[in-house]
Coordinates of N, CA and C in Angstrom, one line a residue:
X1 N 9.8 47.9 -32.8 CA 10.0 46.6 -33.4 C 9.3 45.5 -32.6
X2 N 9.2 44.3 -33.2 CA 8.5 43.2 -32.6 C 9.4 42.5 -31.6
X3 N 10.7 42.7 -31.6 CA 11.6 42.0 -30.7 C 11.5 42.6 -29.3
X4 N 11.2 43.8 -29.1 CA 11.1 44.4 -27.8 C 10.0 43.8 -26.9
X5 N 8.8 43.6 -27.3 CA 7.8 42.9 -26.5 C 8.2 41.5 -26.1
X6 N 8.8 40.8 -27.0 CA 9.2 39.4 -26.7 C 10.3 39.4 -25.7
X7 N 11.2 40.4 -25.8 CA 12.3 40.5 -24.9 C 11.8 40.8 -23.5
X8 N 10.8 41.8 -23.4 CA 10.3 42.2 -22.1 C 9.5 41.0 -21.5
X9 N 8.8 40.2 -22.3 CA 8.0 39.1 -21.8 C 9.0 38.1 -21.2
X10 N 10.1 37.8 -21.9 CA 11.1 36.9 -21.4 C 11.7 37.4 -20.1
X11 N 11.9 38.7 -20.0 CA 12.5 39.3 -18.8 C 11.5 39.1 -17.6
X12 N 10.2 39.3 -17.9 CA 9.2 39.2 -16.8 C 9.2 37.7 -16.4
X13 N 9.2 36.8 -17.3 CA 9.2 35.3 -16.9 C 10.4 35.0 -16.1
X14 N 11.5 35.5 -16.5 CA 12.8 35.2 -15.8 C 12.6 35.7 -14.3
X15 N 12.0 36.9 -14.2 CA 11.8 37.4 -12.8 C 10.9 36.5 -12.0
X16 N 9.9 35.9 -12.6 CA 9.0 35.0 -11.8 C 9.8 33.7 -11.4
X17 N 10.6 33.2 -12.3 CA 11.3 32.0 -12.1 C 12.3 32.2 -10.9
X18 N 13.0 33.3 -11.0 CA 14.0 33.6 -10.0 C 13.4 33.8 -8.6
X19 N 12.2 34.3 -8.5 CA 11.5 34.5 -7.2 C 10.8 33.3 -6.7
X20 N 10.5 32.4 -7.6 CA 9.8 31.2 -7.3 C 10.6 30.2 -6.5
X21 N 11.7 29.7 -7.0 CA 12.4 28.6 -6.3 C 13.8 29.0 -6.0
X22 N 14.2 30.2 -6.3 CA 15.6 30.6 -6.1 C 16.4 30.3 -7.3
X23 N 16.4 29.0 -7.7 CA 17.0 28.5 -9.0 C 16.0 27.7 -9.7
X24 N 16.0 27.9 -11.0 CA 15.1 27.1 -11.9 C 15.8 25.8 -12.2
X25 N 15.0 24.8 -12.5 CA 15.5 23.5 -13.0 C 15.8 23.7 -14.5
X26 N 17.0 23.4 -14.8 CA 17.4 23.5 -16.3 C 17.1 22.2 -17.1
X27 N 16.7 21.2 -16.4 CA 16.3 19.9 -17.1 C 14.9 19.8 -17.4
X28 N 14.5 19.0 -18.4 CA 13.1 18.8 -18.6 C 12.7 17.7 -17.6
X29 N 11.4 17.5 -17.5 CA 10.9 16.5 -16.5 C 11.4 15.1 -16.9
X30 N 11.4 14.8 -18.2 CA 11.9 13.5 -18.6 C 13.4 13.3 -18.3
X31 N 14.2 14.3 -18.7 CA 15.7 14.1 -18.5 C 16.0 14.1 -17.0
X32 N 15.3 14.8 -16.2 CA 15.5 14.8 -14.7 C 15.1 13.4 -14.2
X33 N 14.1 12.9 -14.7 CA 13.6 11.5 -14.3 C 14.7 10.5 -14.6
X34 N 15.2 10.6 -15.8 CA 16.3 9.7 -16.3 C 17.5 9.7 -15.4
X35 N 17.8 10.9 -14.9 CA 19.0 11.1 -14.0 C 18.8 10.3 -12.7
X36 N 17.5 10.1 -12.3 CA 17.2 9.5 -11.0 C 17.0 8.0 -11.1
X37 N 17.3 7.4 -12.3 CA 17.1 5.9 -12.4 C 17.9 5.2 -11.3
X38 N 19.1 5.6 -10.9 CA 19.7 4.9 -9.8 C 19.0 4.9 -8.5
X39 N 18.0 5.7 -8.4 CA 17.2 5.8 -7.1 C 15.9 4.9 -7.2
X40 N 15.7 4.3 -8.3 CA 14.4 3.5 -8.4 C 14.1 2.6 -7.3
X41 N 15.1 1.8 -6.9 CA 14.8 0.8 -5.8 C 14.5 1.5 -4.5
X42 N 15.0 2.7 -4.2 CA 14.8 3.4 -3.0 C 13.5 4.1 -2.9
X43 N 12.8 4.3 -4.0 CA 11.5 5.0 -4.1 C 10.4 4.2 -4.5
X44 N 10.6 2.9 -4.6 CA 9.5 2.0 -4.9 C 8.6 1.9 -3.7
X45 N 7.3 1.8 -3.9 CA 6.3 1.8 -2.8 C 6.7 0.7 -1.8
X46 N 6.8 1.0 -0.5 CA 7.1 0.2 0.6 C 8.5 -0.4 0.6
X47 N 9.4 0.2 -0.1 CA 10.7 -0.3 -0.3 C 11.5 -0.1 1.0
X48 N 12.2 -1.1 1.5 CA 13.1 -1.0 2.7 C 14.5 -0.6 2.3
X49 N 14.7 -0.5 1.0 CA 16.1 -0.3 0.5 C 16.5 1.1 0.6
X50 N 17.6 1.4 1.3 CA 18.1 2.8 1.4 C 18.7 3.3 0.0
X51 N 18.7 4.6 -0.2 CA 19.3 5.1 -1.4 C 20.8 4.7 -1.5
X52 N 21.3 4.3 -2.7 CA 22.7 3.9 -2.9 C 23.5 5.2 -3.0
X53 N 24.8 5.0 -2.9 CA 25.7 6.2 -3.1 C 25.5 6.8 -4.5
X54 N 25.3 5.9 -5.5 CA 25.0 6.4 -6.9 C 23.7 7.2 -6.9
X55 N 22.7 6.8 -6.2 CA 21.5 7.5 -6.1 C 21.7 8.9 -5.5
X56 N 22.4 8.9 -4.3 CA 22.6 10.2 -3.6 C 23.4 11.1 -4.5
X57 N 24.4 10.6 -5.2 CA 25.2 11.5 -6.1 C 24.3 12.1 -7.2
X58 N 23.4 11.3 -7.7 CA 22.4 11.7 -8.7 C 21.5 12.8 -8.1
X59 N 21.0 12.6 -6.9 CA 20.2 13.6 -6.3 C 20.9 14.9 -6.1
X60 N 22.1 14.9 -5.6 CA 22.9 16.1 -5.4 C 23.2 16.8 -6.7
X61 N 23.5 16.0 -7.8 CA 23.8 16.6 -9.1 C 22.5 17.2 -9.7
X62 N 21.4 16.6 -9.5 CA 20.2 17.1 -10.0 C 19.8 18.4 -9.4
X63 N 19.8 18.5 -8.1 CA 19.5 19.7 -7.4 C 18.0 19.7 -6.9
X64 N 17.8 20.6 -5.9 CA 16.5 20.7 -5.3 C 15.4 21.2 -6.3
X65 N 15.6 22.2 -7.1 CA 14.5 22.6 -8.0 C 14.1 21.5 -9.0
X66 N 15.0 20.7 -9.5 CA 14.6 19.6 -10.4 C 13.9 18.5 -9.6
X67 N 14.3 18.2 -8.4 CA 13.7 17.2 -7.6 C 12.2 17.6 -7.4
X68 N 12.0 18.9 -7.1 CA 10.7 19.4 -6.8 C 9.8 19.3 -8.1
X69 N 10.4 19.5 -9.3 CA 9.7 19.4 -10.5 C 9.2 18.0 -10.7
X70 N 10.0 17.0 -10.3 CA 9.7 15.6 -10.5 C 8.6 15.2 -9.5
X71 N 8.7 15.5 -8.2 CA 7.8 15.1 -7.2 C 6.4 15.8 -7.3
X72 N 6.5 17.0 -7.9 CA 5.2 17.8 -8.0 C 4.6 17.6 -9.4
X73 N 5.3 16.8 -10.3 CA 4.8 16.6 -11.7 C 3.8 15.5 -11.8
X74 N 3.6 15.0 -13.0 CA 2.6 14.0 -13.2 C 3.0 12.7 -12.4
X75 N 2.0 11.8 -12.1 CA 2.3 10.6 -11.4 C 3.3 9.7 -12.2
X76 N 4.2 9.0 -11.4 CA 5.2 8.2 -12.0 C 4.9 6.8 -11.5
X77 N 4.6 5.9 -12.4 CA 4.3 4.5 -12.0 C 5.5 3.9 -11.3
X78 N 5.2 3.2 -10.1 CA 6.2 2.6 -9.3 C 7.0 3.5 -8.5
X79 N 6.6 4.7 -8.3 CA 7.4 5.7 -7.5 C 6.5 6.2 -6.4
X80 N 6.9 6.1 -5.1 CA 6.2 6.6 -4.0 C 6.8 8.0 -3.8
X81 N 5.9 9.0 -4.0 CA 6.4 10.4 -3.9 C 6.9 10.8 -2.5
X82 N 6.3 10.3 -1.5 CA 6.8 10.6 -0.1 C 8.2 10.0 0.1
X83 N 8.4 8.9 -0.5 CA 9.8 8.3 -0.4 C 10.8 9.1 -1.2
X84 N 10.3 9.6 -2.3 CA 11.2 10.5 -3.2 C 11.5 11.8 -2.5
X85 N 10.5 12.3 -1.7 CA 10.8 13.6 -1.0 C 11.8 13.4 0.2
X86 N 11.9 12.1 0.6 CA 12.8 11.8 1.7 C 14.3 11.6 1.3
X87 N 14.5 11.5 0.0 CA 15.8 11.2 -0.5 C 16.8 12.3 -0.1
X88 N 16.5 13.6 -0.3 CA 17.6 14.5 0.1 C 18.0 14.4 1.6
X89 N 17.1 14.1 2.5 CA 17.5 13.9 3.9 C 18.3 12.7 4.1
X90 N 17.9 11.6 3.4 CA 18.6 10.3 3.5 C 20.0 10.4 2.9
X91 N 20.1 11.3 1.9 CA 21.4 11.5 1.2 C 22.2 12.7 1.8
X92 N 21.8 13.3 2.8 CA 22.4 14.5 3.4 C 22.7 15.5 2.4
X93 N 21.6 15.8 1.6 CA 21.8 16.8 0.5 C 21.4 18.2 1.0
X94 N 20.8 18.4 2.2 CA 20.4 19.7 2.7 C 19.6 20.6 1.8
X95 N 18.6 20.0 1.1 CA 17.7 20.8 0.2 C 16.7 21.4 1.1
X96 N 16.2 22.5 0.5 CA 15.0 23.2 1.1 C 13.8 22.3 0.7
X97 N 12.7 22.2 1.6 CA 11.5 21.4 1.2 C 10.9 22.0 -0.1
X98 N 10.3 21.1 -0.8 CA 9.6 21.5 -2.1 C 8.3 22.3 -1.8

């Protein structure tokens, strides 16, 4: 039947995702980005503003795999990627590096 090859392909892809990051990001790039709106001031280029409690809660809720998807994805206007990568440390989220 045609369902078996599709099932096997899905199984193989799942295996790659599991080995890649440990956990896959279940959000799309856009929805993950929307979750991080509270962090906008803290990741603006040259911003001296520390992440707010709301931002830190959003980072922790989003999780490391989704944060990595965002910082490794397409450029985001008004966002300093290096500052975004520092958010987990500033928020004491204890994420693995991307």
